Amino acid sequence: MRPAVPAIAALFALAACSGESEPPAPVLDEAAVIAASVPVAQAFQGDLKAQLQAALEAGGPVEAVSVCQQVAPAIAQAQSEASGAEVSRIAARHRNPAGGVPEELAQAYAALEAAPLADGKPAVQIVRTGDGAGAKVHFLSAIPMQDQPCSVCHGTSIEPALRAHIDQLYPGDLATGFKPGELRGALLVSWNAERFLK
């Protein structure tokens, strides 16, 4: 009977060793996500704002809406290709149905709606979705409603001619009636999660 004691002890030792050898689960480096995403978001917003301001000066709000419809997707595509991320805009009250809020990001978007600003800057949410090689990490940056020039096309008082033009370009438009400070949408920068695991 005695020889069984060392054998049992050896089994416990092996079990302990096997437990210790399991690698820790990878952790998402949120600081790295923010560092990579903020310049992409800023470049998108800066480019779009410059083109919209030029359109407003050249042809007024009607021209600005037309330019926004054409150039915003092109800017998102250019930023996607330059960064390696997927860049887009999403909104619960969207102008384009393709820019609705995905179900897996609804909770994060609701948090931005509740508090669009953090320390005077657009609030941010980070969400990880999926598993394995298909896992994604999403950086959402709030787009708070600004009084000017945004209220011209997204505010509570839209000129009839502009309203008709918006309806022509975006049937079923939901992106009006915003007050300054409210969440108008979010800039979405999505990456392969493996890049940020450590």
Coordinates of N, CA, C and O in Angstrom, one line a residue:
M1 N 0.8 -1.2 0.0 CA 0.0 0.0 0.0 C 0.9 1.3 0.0 O 0.5 2.3 -0.5
R2 N 2.0 1.2 0.6 CA 2.9 2.4 0.8 C 3.3 3.0 -0.6 O 3.3 4.2 -0.7
P3 N 3.7 2.1 -1.6 CA 4.1 2.7 -2.8 C 3.1 3.6 -3.5 O 3.4 4.4 -4.3
A4 N 1.8 3.5 -3.1 CA 0.8 4.3 -3.8 C 0.9 5.8 -3.3 O 0.5 6.7 -4.1
V5 N 1.5 6.0 -2.2 CA 1.6 7.4 -1.6 C 2.4 8.3 -2.5 O 2.0 9.4 -2.9
P6 N 3.6 7.8 -2.9 CA 4.5 8.7 -3.8 C 3.8 8.9 -5.1 O 3.9 9.9 -5.8
A7 N 3.1 7.8 -5.6 CA 2.4 8.0 -6.9 C 1.3 9.0 -6.9 O 1.2 9.8 -7.8
I8 N 0.5 9.1 -5.8 CA -0.5 10.1 -5.7 C 0.1 11.5 -5.6 O -0.3 12.4 -6.2
A9 N 1.2 11.5 -4.8 CA 1.9 12.8 -4.7 C 2.4 13.3 -6.0 O 2.3 14.5 -6.3
A10 N 2.9 12.4 -6.8 CA 3.4 12.7 -8.1 C 2.3 13.3 -9.0 O 2.5 14.2 -9.8
L11 N 1.1 12.6 -8.9 CA 0.0 13.1 -9.7 C -0.4 14.5 -9.4 O -0.7 15.3 -10.2
F12 N -0.5 14.8 -8.0 CA -0.8 16.2 -7.6 C 0.2 17.2 -8.1 O -0.1 18.3 -8.5
A13 N 1.5 16.7 -8.1 CA 2.6 17.6 -8.6 C 2.4 17.9 -10.1 O 2.5 19.1 -10.6
L14 N 2.1 16.8 -10.9 CA 1.8 17.0 -12.3 C 0.6 18.0 -12.6 O 0.7 18.8 -13.4
A15 N -0.4 17.8 -11.8 CA -1.6 18.6 -11.9 C -1.3 20.1 -11.7 O -1.7 21.0 -12.4
A16 N -0.5 20.3 -10.6 CA -0.1 21.6 -10.3 C 0.7 22.3 -11.4 O 0.5 23.4 -11.7
C17 N 1.7 21.5 -11.9 CA 2.5 22.0 -12.9 C 1.7 22.3 -14.2 O 2.0 23.3 -14.9
S18 N 0.8 21.4 -14.5 CA 0.0 21.7 -15.7 C -0.8 22.9 -15.6 O -1.1 23.7 -16.5
G19 N -1.3 23.2 -14.4 CA -2.1 24.4 -14.2 C -1.3 25.6 -14.3 O -1.7 26.6 -14.8
E20 N 0.0 25.6 -13.8 CA 0.9 26.7 -13.9 C 1.3 27.0 -15.3 O 1.6 28.1 -15.6
S21 N 1.3 26.0 -16.2 CA 1.9 26.2 -17.5 C 0.8 26.8 -18.5 O 1.2 27.1 -19.6
E22 N -0.4 26.9 -18.1 CA -1.4 27.5 -18.9 C -1.1 29.0 -19.1 O -1.0 29.7 -18.1
P23 N -1.0 29.5 -20.4 CA -0.7 30.9 -20.6 C -1.9 31.8 -20.2 O -3.1 31.3 -20.4
P24 N -1.7 33.0 -19.7 CA -2.8 33.9 -19.4 C -3.5 34.3 -20.7 O -3.0 34.4 -21.8
A25 N -4.8 34.6 -20.5 CA -5.6 35.0 -21.6 C -5.1 36.4 -22.1 O -4.7 37.2 -21.3
P26 N -5.0 36.6 -23.4 CA -4.6 37.9 -23.9 C -5.5 39.0 -23.5 O -6.7 38.8 -23.4
V27 N -4.9 40.2 -23.2 CA -5.6 41.3 -22.8 C -5.6 42.4 -23.8 O -4.6 42.6 -24.5
L28 N -6.7 43.1 -24.0 CA -6.8 44.1 -25.0 C -6.1 45.4 -24.5 O -6.4 45.9 -23.4
D29 N -5.2 45.9 -25.3 CA -4.5 47.1 -24.9 C -5.3 48.3 -25.4 O -5.2 48.8 -26.5
E30 N -6.2 48.8 -24.5 CA -7.1 49.9 -24.9 C -6.4 51.2 -25.2 O -6.8 52.0 -26.1
A31 N -5.3 51.4 -24.5 CA -4.5 52.6 -24.8 C -3.9 52.6 -26.2 O -3.9 53.7 -26.9
A32 N -3.5 51.4 -26.7 CA -3.0 51.3 -28.0 C -4.1 51.5 -29.1 O -3.9 52.1 -30.1
V33 N -5.3 51.0 -28.7 CA -6.5 51.2 -29.6 C -6.7 52.7 -29.8 O -7.0 53.2 -30.9
I34 N -6.8 53.4 -28.7 CA -7.0 54.9 -28.7 C -5.9 55.6 -29.5 O -6.2 56.4 -30.3
A35 N -4.7 55.2 -29.2 CA -3.5 55.9 -29.9 C -3.6 55.7 -31.4 O -3.2 56.6 -32.2
A36 N -4.0 54.5 -31.8 CA -4.1 54.3 -33.3 C -5.3 54.9 -33.9 O -5.3 55.3 -35.1
S37 N -6.4 55.0 -33.1 CA -7.7 55.4 -33.7 C -7.9 56.9 -33.7 O -8.5 57.4 -34.7
V38 N -7.4 57.6 -32.7 CA -7.6 59.1 -32.7 C -7.1 59.8 -33.9 O -7.9 60.6 -34.5
P39 N -5.9 59.5 -34.4 CA -5.5 60.2 -35.6 C -6.3 59.9 -36.8 O -6.6 60.8 -37.6
V40 N -6.8 58.7 -36.9 CA -7.7 58.4 -38.0 C -9.0 59.2 -37.9 O -9.5 59.7 -38.9
A41 N -9.6 59.2 -36.7 CA -10.8 59.9 -36.5 C -10.6 61.4 -36.8 O -11.5 62.1 -37.5
Q42 N -9.6 62.0 -36.3 CA -9.3 63.4 -36.5 C -9.1 63.7 -38.0 O -9.6 64.8 -38.5
A43 N -8.4 62.9 -38.7 CA -8.2 63.1 -40.1 C -9.5 63.1 -40.9 O -9.7 63.9 -41.8
F44 N -10.3 62.1 -40.6 CA -11.6 62.0 -41.2 C -12.4 63.3 -41.0 O -13.0 63.9 -41.9
Q45 N -12.6 63.6 -39.7 CA -13.4 64.8 -39.4 C -12.8 66.1 -40.0 O -13.6 66.9 -40.4
G46 N -11.5 66.2 -39.9 CA -10.9 67.4 -40.4 C -11.1 67.6 -41.9 O -11.4 68.7 -42.4
D47 N -10.9 66.5 -42.7 CA -11.1 66.5 -44.1 C -12.5 66.8 -44.5 O -12.8 67.7 -45.3
L48 N -13.5 66.1 -43.8 CA -14.9 66.3 -44.1 C -15.3 67.8 -43.8 O -16.1 68.4 -44.6
K49 N -14.9 68.3 -42.6 CA -15.3 69.6 -42.2 C -14.8 70.6 -43.2 O -15.5 71.6 -43.6
A50 N -13.6 70.5 -43.7 CA -13.0 71.5 -44.6 C -13.8 71.5 -46.0 O -14.1 72.5 -46.5
Q51 N -14.2 70.3 -46.4 CA -14.9 70.2 -47.7 C -16.3 70.7 -47.5 O -16.9 71.3 -48.4
L52 N -16.9 70.5 -46.4 CA -18.3 71.0 -46.1 C -18.3 72.5 -46.0 O -19.2 73.2 -46.5
Q53 N -17.3 73.1 -45.3 CA -17.2 74.5 -45.2 C -17.0 75.2 -46.6 O -17.6 76.2 -46.9
A54 N -16.2 74.5 -47.4 CA -16.0 75.1 -48.8 C -17.2 75.0 -49.6 O -17.6 75.9 -50.3
A55 N -18.0 73.9 -49.4 CA -19.3 73.8 -50.1 C -20.3 74.8 -49.7 O -21.0 75.4 -50.5
L56 N -20.3 75.1 -48.4 CA -21.3 76.1 -47.8 C -21.0 77.4 -48.4 O -21.9 78.2 -48.7
E57 N -19.7 77.8 -48.5 CA -19.3 79.1 -49.0 C -19.6 79.2 -50.5 O -19.9 80.3 -51.0
A58 N -19.4 78.1 -51.2 CA -19.6 78.1 -52.6 C -21.0 78.0 -53.1 O -21.4 78.7 -54.0
G59 N -21.8 77.2 -52.4 CA -23.2 77.0 -52.9 C -24.2 76.9 -51.8 O -25.4 76.6 -52.1
G60 N -23.9 77.2 -50.6 CA -24.9 77.2 -49.5 C -25.2 75.8 -49.0 O -24.6 74.8 -49.4
P61 N -26.2 75.6 -48.1 CA -26.5 74.4 -47.5 C -26.9 73.3 -48.5 O -26.5 72.1 -48.3
V62 N -27.6 73.6 -49.6 CA -28.0 72.6 -50.6 C -26.7 71.9 -51.2 O -26.6 70.7 -51.3
E63 N -25.8 72.8 -51.5 CA -24.5 72.2 -52.0 C -23.8 71.4 -51.0 O -23.2 70.4 -51.3
A64 N -23.8 71.8 -49.8 CA -23.1 71.1 -48.7 C -23.7 69.7 -48.5 O -22.9 68.8 -48.3
V65 N -25.0 69.6 -48.6 CA -25.6 68.3 -48.4 C -25.2 67.4 -49.6 O -24.9 66.2 -49.4
S66 N -25.2 67.9 -50.8 CA -24.8 67.1 -51.9 C -23.3 66.7 -51.8 O -23.0 65.5 -52.1
V67 N -22.5 67.6 -51.4 CA -21.0 67.3 -51.2 C -20.9 66.2 -50.1 O -20.1 65.3 -50.3
C68 N -21.6 66.4 -49.0 CA -21.5 65.4 -47.9 C -21.9 64.0 -48.4 O -21.2 63.0 -48.1
Q69 N -22.9 63.9 -49.2 CA -23.4 62.6 -49.7 C -22.3 61.9 -50.5 O -22.1 60.7 -50.5
Q70 N -21.6 62.8 -51.3 CA -20.6 62.2 -52.2 C -19.2 62.0 -51.6 O -18.6 61.0 -51.8
V71 N -18.8 63.0 -50.8 CA -17.4 62.9 -50.3 C -17.2 62.1 -49.0 O -16.1 61.6 -48.8
A72 N -18.2 62.1 -48.1 CA -18.0 61.4 -46.9 C -17.6 59.9 -47.1 O -16.7 59.5 -46.4
P73 N -18.3 59.2 -47.9 CA -17.9 57.8 -48.1 C -16.5 57.7 -48.7 O -15.8 56.8 -48.4
A74 N -16.2 58.6 -49.6 CA -14.8 58.6 -50.2 C -13.8 58.9 -49.2 O -12.7 58.2 -49.2
I75 N -14.0 59.8 -48.3 CA -13.0 60.1 -47.2 C -12.9 58.9 -46.3 O -11.8 58.5 -45.9
A76 N -14.0 58.3 -46.0 CA -13.9 57.1 -45.1 C -13.1 56.0 -45.8 O -12.3 55.3 -45.2
Q77 N -13.3 55.8 -47.1 CA -12.6 54.8 -47.9 C -11.1 55.1 -47.9 O -10.3 54.2 -47.7
A78 N -10.8 56.3 -48.1 CA -9.4 56.7 -48.2 C -8.7 56.5 -46.8 O -7.6 56.0 -46.7
Q79 N -9.4 56.9 -45.7 CA -8.8 56.7 -44.4 C -8.7 55.2 -44.0 O -7.8 54.8 -43.4
S80 N -9.7 54.4 -44.5 CA -9.6 52.9 -44.3 C -8.4 52.4 -45.0 O -7.6 51.6 -44.4
E81 N -8.1 52.8 -46.2 CA -7.0 52.2 -47.0 C -5.7 52.7 -46.4 O -4.7 52.0 -46.3
A82 N -5.6 53.9 -45.9 CA -4.4 54.5 -45.3 C -4.0 53.9 -44.0 O -2.9 53.7 -43.6
S83 N -5.1 53.6 -43.2 CA -4.8 53.1 -41.8 C -4.9 51.6 -41.6 O -4.3 51.1 -40.7
G84 N -5.6 50.9 -42.5 CA -5.8 49.5 -42.3 C -7.0 49.1 -41.5 O -7.3 48.0 -41.2
A85 N -7.7 50.2 -41.0 CA -8.9 50.0 -40.3 C -10.1 50.1 -41.2 O -10.0 50.3 -42.4
E86 N -11.3 49.9 -40.6 CA -12.6 50.1 -41.4 C -13.2 51.4 -40.8 O -13.5 51.4 -39.6
V87 N -13.3 52.4 -41.5 CA -13.7 53.7 -41.1 C -15.1 54.0 -41.6 O -15.4 53.9 -42.8
S88 N -16.0 54.4 -40.7 CA -17.4 54.8 -41.2 C -18.0 55.7 -40.1 O -17.4 55.9 -39.0
R89 N -19.3 56.1 -40.4 CA -20.0 56.9 -39.4 C -21.3 56.1 -39.2 O -21.9 55.5 -40.1
I90 N -21.8 56.1 -37.9 CA -23.0 55.4 -37.6 C -23.9 56.3 -36.8 O -23.4 57.3 -36.1
A91 N -25.2 56.1 -36.8 CA -26.1 56.9 -36.0 C -27.4 56.2 -35.8 O -27.9 55.5 -36.7
A92 N -28.0 56.4 -34.7 CA -29.4 55.8 -34.5 C -30.4 56.6 -35.3 O -31.3 56.0 -35.9
R93 N -30.3 57.9 -35.3 CA -31.1 58.8 -36.2 C -30.2 59.1 -37.4 O -29.6 60.2 -37.5
H94 N -30.2 58.2 -38.4 CA -29.3 58.3 -39.5 C -29.9 59.0 -40.7 O -31.1 59.1 -40.8
R95 N -29.0 59.4 -41.5 CA -29.5 60.0 -42.8 C -29.5 58.9 -43.9 O -30.3 58.9 -44.7
N96 N -28.5 58.0 -43.8 CA -28.4 56.9 -44.7 C -28.6 55.6 -43.9 O -27.9 55.3 -43.0
P97 N -29.6 54.8 -44.3 CA -29.9 53.6 -43.5 C -28.7 52.6 -43.4 O -28.6 51.9 -42.4
A98 N -27.8 52.7 -44.4 CA -26.6 51.9 -44.3 C -25.7 52.3 -43.1 O -24.8 51.5 -42.7
G99 N -26.0 53.5 -42.5 CA -25.2 53.9 -41.4 C -25.8 53.8 -40.1 O -25.6 54.5 -39.1
G100 N -26.7 52.8 -40.0 CA -27.4 52.5 -38.7 C -26.4 51.9 -37.7 O -25.3 51.6 -38.0
V101 N -26.9 51.8 -36.4 CA -26.0 51.3 -35.4 C -26.1 49.7 -35.3 O -27.2 49.2 -35.1
P102 N -25.0 49.0 -35.5 CA -25.1 47.6 -35.4 C -25.5 47.1 -34.0 O -25.2 47.8 -33.0
E103 N -26.2 46.0 -34.0 CA -26.7 45.5 -32.7 C -25.6 45.4 -31.6 O -25.8 45.7 -30.5
E104 N -24.4 44.9 -32.1 CA -23.3 44.6 -31.1 C -22.7 45.9 -30.6 O -21.9 45.9 -29.6
L105 N -23.0 47.0 -31.2 CA -22.5 48.3 -30.7 C -23.6 49.2 -30.1 O -23.3 50.3 -29.7
A106 N -24.8 48.7 -30.0 CA -25.9 49.5 -29.5 C -25.7 49.9 -28.0 O -26.0 51.1 -27.7
Q107 N -25.1 49.1 -27.2 CA -24.9 49.5 -25.8 C -23.9 50.6 -25.7 O -24.1 51.6 -24.9
A108 N -22.8 50.5 -26.4 CA -21.8 51.6 -26.4 C -22.3 52.9 -27.0 O -22.0 53.9 -26.5
Y109 N -23.1 52.8 -28.1 CA -23.7 54.0 -28.6 C -24.7 54.6 -27.6 O -24.7 55.9 -27.5
A110 N -25.4 53.8 -26.9 CA -26.3 54.4 -25.9 C -25.6 55.1 -24.8 O -26.0 56.2 -24.3
A111 N -24.4 54.6 -24.5 CA -23.5 55.3 -23.5 C -23.1 56.7 -24.0 O -23.0 57.7 -23.3
L112 N -22.8 56.7 -25.3 CA -22.4 58.0 -25.9 C -23.6 59.0 -26.0 O -23.4 60.2 -25.8
E113 N -24.8 58.4 -26.2 CA -26.0 59.3 -26.2 C -26.2 59.9 -24.8 O -26.6 61.1 -24.7
A114 N -25.9 59.1 -23.8 CA -26.1 59.6 -22.4 C -25.1 60.7 -22.1 O -25.4 61.6 -21.3
A115 N -23.9 60.6 -22.6 CA -22.9 61.6 -22.3 C -22.0 61.7 -23.5 O -20.9 61.1 -23.6
P116 N -22.4 62.6 -24.5 CA -21.6 62.8 -25.7 C -20.2 63.4 -25.5 O -19.3 63.3 -26.3
L117 N -20.0 64.1 -24.3 CA -18.8 64.8 -24.1 C -18.2 64.3 -22.8 O -18.9 63.9 -21.8
A118 N -16.8 64.2 -22.8 CA -16.1 63.8 -21.6 C -14.9 64.8 -21.4 O -14.1 64.9 -22.3
D119 N -15.0 65.6 -20.3 CA -14.0 66.6 -20.1 C -13.9 67.6 -21.3 O -12.8 68.1 -21.7
G120 N -15.1 67.9 -21.8 CA -15.2 68.9 -22.9 C -14.8 68.4 -24.3 O -14.8 69.1 -25.3
K121 N -14.5 67.1 -24.4 CA -14.1 66.5 -25.7 C -15.1 65.4 -26.0 O -15.8 64.9 -25.1
P122 N -15.2 65.0 -27.3 CA -16.1 63.9 -27.7 C -15.8 62.7 -26.9 O -14.6 62.2 -26.8
A123 N -16.8 62.1 -26.3 CA -16.6 60.9 -25.5 C -16.3 59.7 -26.5 O -16.5 59.7 -27.7
V124 N -15.7 58.7 -25.9 CA -15.2 57.5 -26.6 C -15.6 56.2 -25.9 O -15.7 56.2 -24.7
Q125 N -15.9 55.2 -26.8 CA -16.2 53.9 -26.3 C -15.4 52.9 -27.1 O -15.2 53.1 -28.3
I126 N -14.9 51.8 -26.4 CA -14.2 50.8 -27.1 C -14.9 49.5 -26.9 O -15.2 49.1 -25.7
V127 N -15.2 48.7 -27.9 CA -15.9 47.5 -27.9 C -15.2 46.4 -28.6 O -14.7 46.6 -29.8
R128 N -15.1 45.2 -28.0 CA -14.5 44.1 -28.7 C -15.6 43.1 -29.1 O -16.5 42.8 -28.3
T129 N -15.6 42.6 -30.3 CA -16.6 41.7 -30.8 C -15.9 40.5 -31.5 O -14.8 40.6 -32.0
G130 N -16.6 39.4 -31.5 CA -16.1 38.2 -32.2 C -15.1 37.5 -31.4 O -14.6 37.9 -30.3
D131 N -14.6 36.3 -32.0 CA -13.6 35.5 -31.4 C -12.5 35.1 -32.4 O -12.8 35.2 -33.6
G132 N -11.4 34.7 -31.9 CA -10.3 34.2 -32.7 C -9.8 35.2 -33.8 O -9.8 36.4 -33.5
A133 N -9.5 34.6 -34.9 CA -9.0 35.5 -36.0 C -10.0 36.5 -36.5 O -9.6 37.5 -37.1
G134 N -11.3 36.3 -36.3 CA -12.3 37.2 -36.7 C -12.7 38.2 -35.7 O -13.6 39.1 -35.9
A135 N -12.0 38.3 -34.6 CA -12.3 39.2 -33.5 C -12.0 40.7 -34.0 O -11.0 40.9 -34.7
K136 N -12.8 41.6 -33.6 CA -12.7 43.0 -34.0 C -12.7 43.9 -32.7 O -13.3 43.5 -31.7
V137 N -12.0 45.0 -32.8 CA -12.1 46.0 -31.7 C -12.6 47.3 -32.4 O -12.0 47.7 -33.4
H138 N -13.6 47.9 -31.8 CA -14.2 49.1 -32.4 C -14.0 50.3 -31.5 O -14.3 50.2 -30.3
F139 N -13.6 51.4 -32.1 CA -13.4 52.6 -31.4 C -14.5 53.6 -31.9 O -14.7 53.8 -33.1
L140 N -15.4 54.0 -31.0 CA -16.5 54.9 -31.3 C -16.2 56.2 -30.7 O -16.0 56.3 -29.5
S141 N -16.2 57.3 -31.5 CA -16.0 58.6 -31.0 C -17.2 59.4 -31.3 O -17.7 59.5 -32.4
A142 N -17.8 60.0 -30.2 CA -19.1 60.7 -30.4 C -18.9 61.9 -31.3 O -17.9 62.6 -31.4
I143 N -20.0 62.2 -32.0 CA -20.1 63.4 -32.9 C -21.2 64.2 -32.2 O -22.4 64.1 -32.6
P144 N -20.9 65.1 -31.3 CA -21.9 66.0 -30.7 C -22.4 67.0 -31.7 O -21.6 67.5 -32.5
M145 N -23.7 67.3 -31.6 CA -24.3 68.4 -32.5 C -23.7 69.7 -32.2 O -23.7 70.2 -31.0
Q146 N -23.1 70.4 -33.2 CA -22.6 71.7 -33.0 C -23.6 72.7 -33.6 O -24.3 72.4 -34.6
D147 N -23.7 73.9 -33.0 CA -24.7 74.9 -33.4 C -24.5 75.2 -34.9 O -25.4 75.2 -35.7
Q148 N -23.2 75.6 -35.2 CA -22.9 76.0 -36.6 C -21.7 75.2 -37.0 O -20.7 75.1 -36.2
P149 N -21.6 74.8 -38.2 CA -22.7 74.9 -39.3 C -23.7 73.7 -39.3 O -24.6 73.7 -40.1
C150 N -23.5 72.8 -38.3 CA -24.3 71.6 -38.4 C -25.8 71.8 -38.3 O -26.6 71.0 -38.9
S151 N -26.2 72.8 -37.5 CA -27.7 73.0 -37.3 C -28.4 73.4 -38.6 O -29.6 73.2 -38.7
V152 N -27.7 73.9 -39.6 CA -28.3 74.2 -40.8 C -29.0 73.0 -41.5 O -30.1 73.1 -42.0
C153 N -28.3 71.9 -41.4 CA -28.8 70.7 -42.1 C -29.3 69.6 -41.1 O -30.0 68.7 -41.6
H154 N -29.0 69.8 -39.8 CA -29.4 68.7 -38.9 C -30.2 69.3 -37.7 O -30.6 68.5 -36.8
G155 N -30.5 70.6 -37.7 CA -31.1 71.2 -36.5 C -32.6 71.1 -36.5 O -33.2 70.2 -37.2
T156 N -33.2 71.9 -35.7 CA -34.6 71.9 -35.5 C -35.5 72.7 -36.4 O -36.7 72.6 -36.5
S157 N -34.8 73.6 -37.2 CA -35.5 74.4 -38.1 C -34.8 74.4 -39.5 O -33.8 75.1 -39.7
I158 N -35.3 73.5 -40.4 CA -34.7 73.3 -41.7 C -35.5 74.1 -42.7 O -36.7 74.0 -42.8
E159 N -34.8 74.9 -43.6 CA -35.5 75.6 -44.6 C -36.2 74.6 -45.6 O -35.7 73.6 -45.9
P160 N -37.4 75.0 -46.0 CA -38.2 74.1 -46.9 C -37.5 73.6 -48.1 O -37.6 72.4 -48.4
A161 N -36.8 74.5 -48.8 CA -36.0 74.1 -50.0 C -35.0 73.1 -49.7 O -34.7 72.1 -50.4
L162 N -34.3 73.3 -48.5 CA -33.2 72.4 -48.1 C -33.8 71.0 -47.7 O -33.3 70.0 -48.0
R163 N -35.0 71.1 -47.0 CA -35.6 69.9 -46.5 C -36.0 69.0 -47.7 O -35.9 67.8 -47.7
A164 N -36.5 69.7 -48.8 CA -36.9 69.0 -50.0 C -35.7 68.3 -50.6 O -35.8 67.2 -51.1
H165 N -34.6 69.0 -50.6 CA -33.3 68.5 -51.2 C -32.8 67.3 -50.4 O -32.4 66.3 -51.0
I166 N -32.9 67.4 -49.1 CA -32.5 66.3 -48.3 C -33.4 65.0 -48.5 O -32.9 63.9 -48.6
D167 N -34.7 65.3 -48.6 CA -35.6 64.2 -48.8 C -35.4 63.5 -50.2 O -35.6 62.3 -50.3
Q168 N -34.9 64.3 -51.1 CA -34.7 63.7 -52.4 C -33.4 62.8 -52.4 O -33.4 61.8 -53.0
L169 N -32.4 63.3 -51.7 CA -31.2 62.5 -51.6 C -31.3 61.3 -50.6 O -30.7 60.3 -50.8
Y170 N -32.0 61.6 -49.5 CA -32.1 60.6 -48.5 C -33.6 60.4 -48.1 O -34.1 60.9 -47.1
P171 N -34.3 59.6 -48.9 CA -35.7 59.3 -48.5 C -35.8 58.6 -47.1 O -35.0 57.7 -46.8
G172 N -36.7 59.1 -46.3 CA -36.7 58.5 -44.9 C -35.7 59.0 -44.0 O -35.4 58.4 -43.0
D173 N -35.1 60.2 -44.3 CA -34.1 60.8 -43.5 C -34.6 61.0 -42.0 O -35.7 61.4 -41.8
L174 N -33.7 60.6 -41.1 CA -34.0 60.8 -39.6 C -33.1 61.7 -38.9 O -33.2 62.0 -37.7
A175 N -32.1 62.3 -39.7 CA -31.0 63.1 -39.1 C -31.3 64.6 -38.9 O -30.4 65.4 -39.2
T176 N -32.5 64.9 -38.5 CA -32.8 66.3 -38.2 C -33.5 66.4 -36.9 O -33.8 65.4 -36.3
G177 N -33.6 67.7 -36.4 CA -34.3 67.9 -35.1 C -33.3 67.8 -33.9 O -33.7 67.8 -32.8
F178 N -32.0 67.9 -34.2 CA -31.0 67.8 -33.1 C -30.8 69.2 -32.5 O -30.8 70.2 -33.2
K179 N -30.6 69.2 -31.2 CA -30.2 70.4 -30.5 C -28.7 70.4 -30.2 O -28.1 69.3 -30.1
P180 N -28.1 71.6 -30.1 CA -26.7 71.6 -29.8 C -26.3 70.8 -28.6 O -27.0 70.9 -27.5
G181 N -25.3 70.0 -28.7 CA -24.8 69.1 -27.5 C -25.3 67.7 -27.6 O -24.8 66.8 -26.9
E182 N -26.4 67.5 -28.3 CA -27.0 66.1 -28.4 C -26.1 65.3 -29.3 O -25.3 65.8 -30.2
L183 N -26.1 63.9 -29.1 CA -25.3 63.1 -30.0 C -26.0 62.9 -31.3 O -27.1 62.5 -31.5
R184 N -25.2 63.3 -32.4 CA -25.8 63.3 -33.7 C -25.4 61.9 -34.4 O -26.0 61.4 -35.3
G185 N -24.3 61.4 -33.9 CA -23.8 60.1 -34.5 C -22.4 59.8 -33.8 O -22.0 60.4 -32.9
A186 N -21.8 58.8 -34.4 CA -20.5 58.4 -33.9 C -19.6 58.0 -35.1 O -20.0 57.4 -36.1
L187 N -18.3 58.4 -35.0 CA -17.3 58.0 -35.9 C -16.8 56.6 -35.5 O -16.4 56.4 -34.3
L188 N -16.8 55.6 -36.4 CA -16.5 54.2 -36.0 C -15.2 53.8 -36.7 O -15.1 53.9 -38.0
V189 N -14.2 53.4 -35.9 CA -12.9 52.9 -36.5 C -12.8 51.5 -36.0 O -12.6 51.3 -34.8
S190 N -12.8 50.5 -36.9 CA -12.8 49.1 -36.5 C -11.5 48.4 -37.0 O -11.1 48.6 -38.1
W191 N -10.9 47.7 -36.1 CA -9.6 47.0 -36.3 C -9.7 45.5 -36.1 O -10.6 45.1 -35.4
N192 N -8.7 44.8 -36.7 CA -8.5 43.4 -36.3 C -8.0 43.4 -34.8 O -7.0 44.0 -34.5
A193 N -8.7 42.7 -33.9 CA -8.4 42.8 -32.5 C -7.0 42.2 -32.2 O -6.3 42.7 -31.2
E194 N -6.5 41.3 -33.0 CA -5.2 40.7 -32.7 C -4.1 41.7 -32.6 O -3.1 41.5 -31.9
R195 N -4.2 42.8 -33.4 CA -3.2 43.9 -33.4 C -3.0 44.5 -32.0 O -1.9 45.0 -31.7
F196 N -4.0 44.4 -31.2 CA -4.0 45.1 -29.9 C -4.0 44.2 -28.7 O -4.3 44.6 -27.5
L197 N -3.8 42.9 -28.9 CA -3.8 42.0 -27.7 C -2.3 41.8 -27.2 O -1.4 41.8 -28.0
K198 N -2.2 41.7 -25.9 CA -0.9 41.6 -25.3 C -1.0 40.6 -24.2 O -2.0 40.2 -23.7

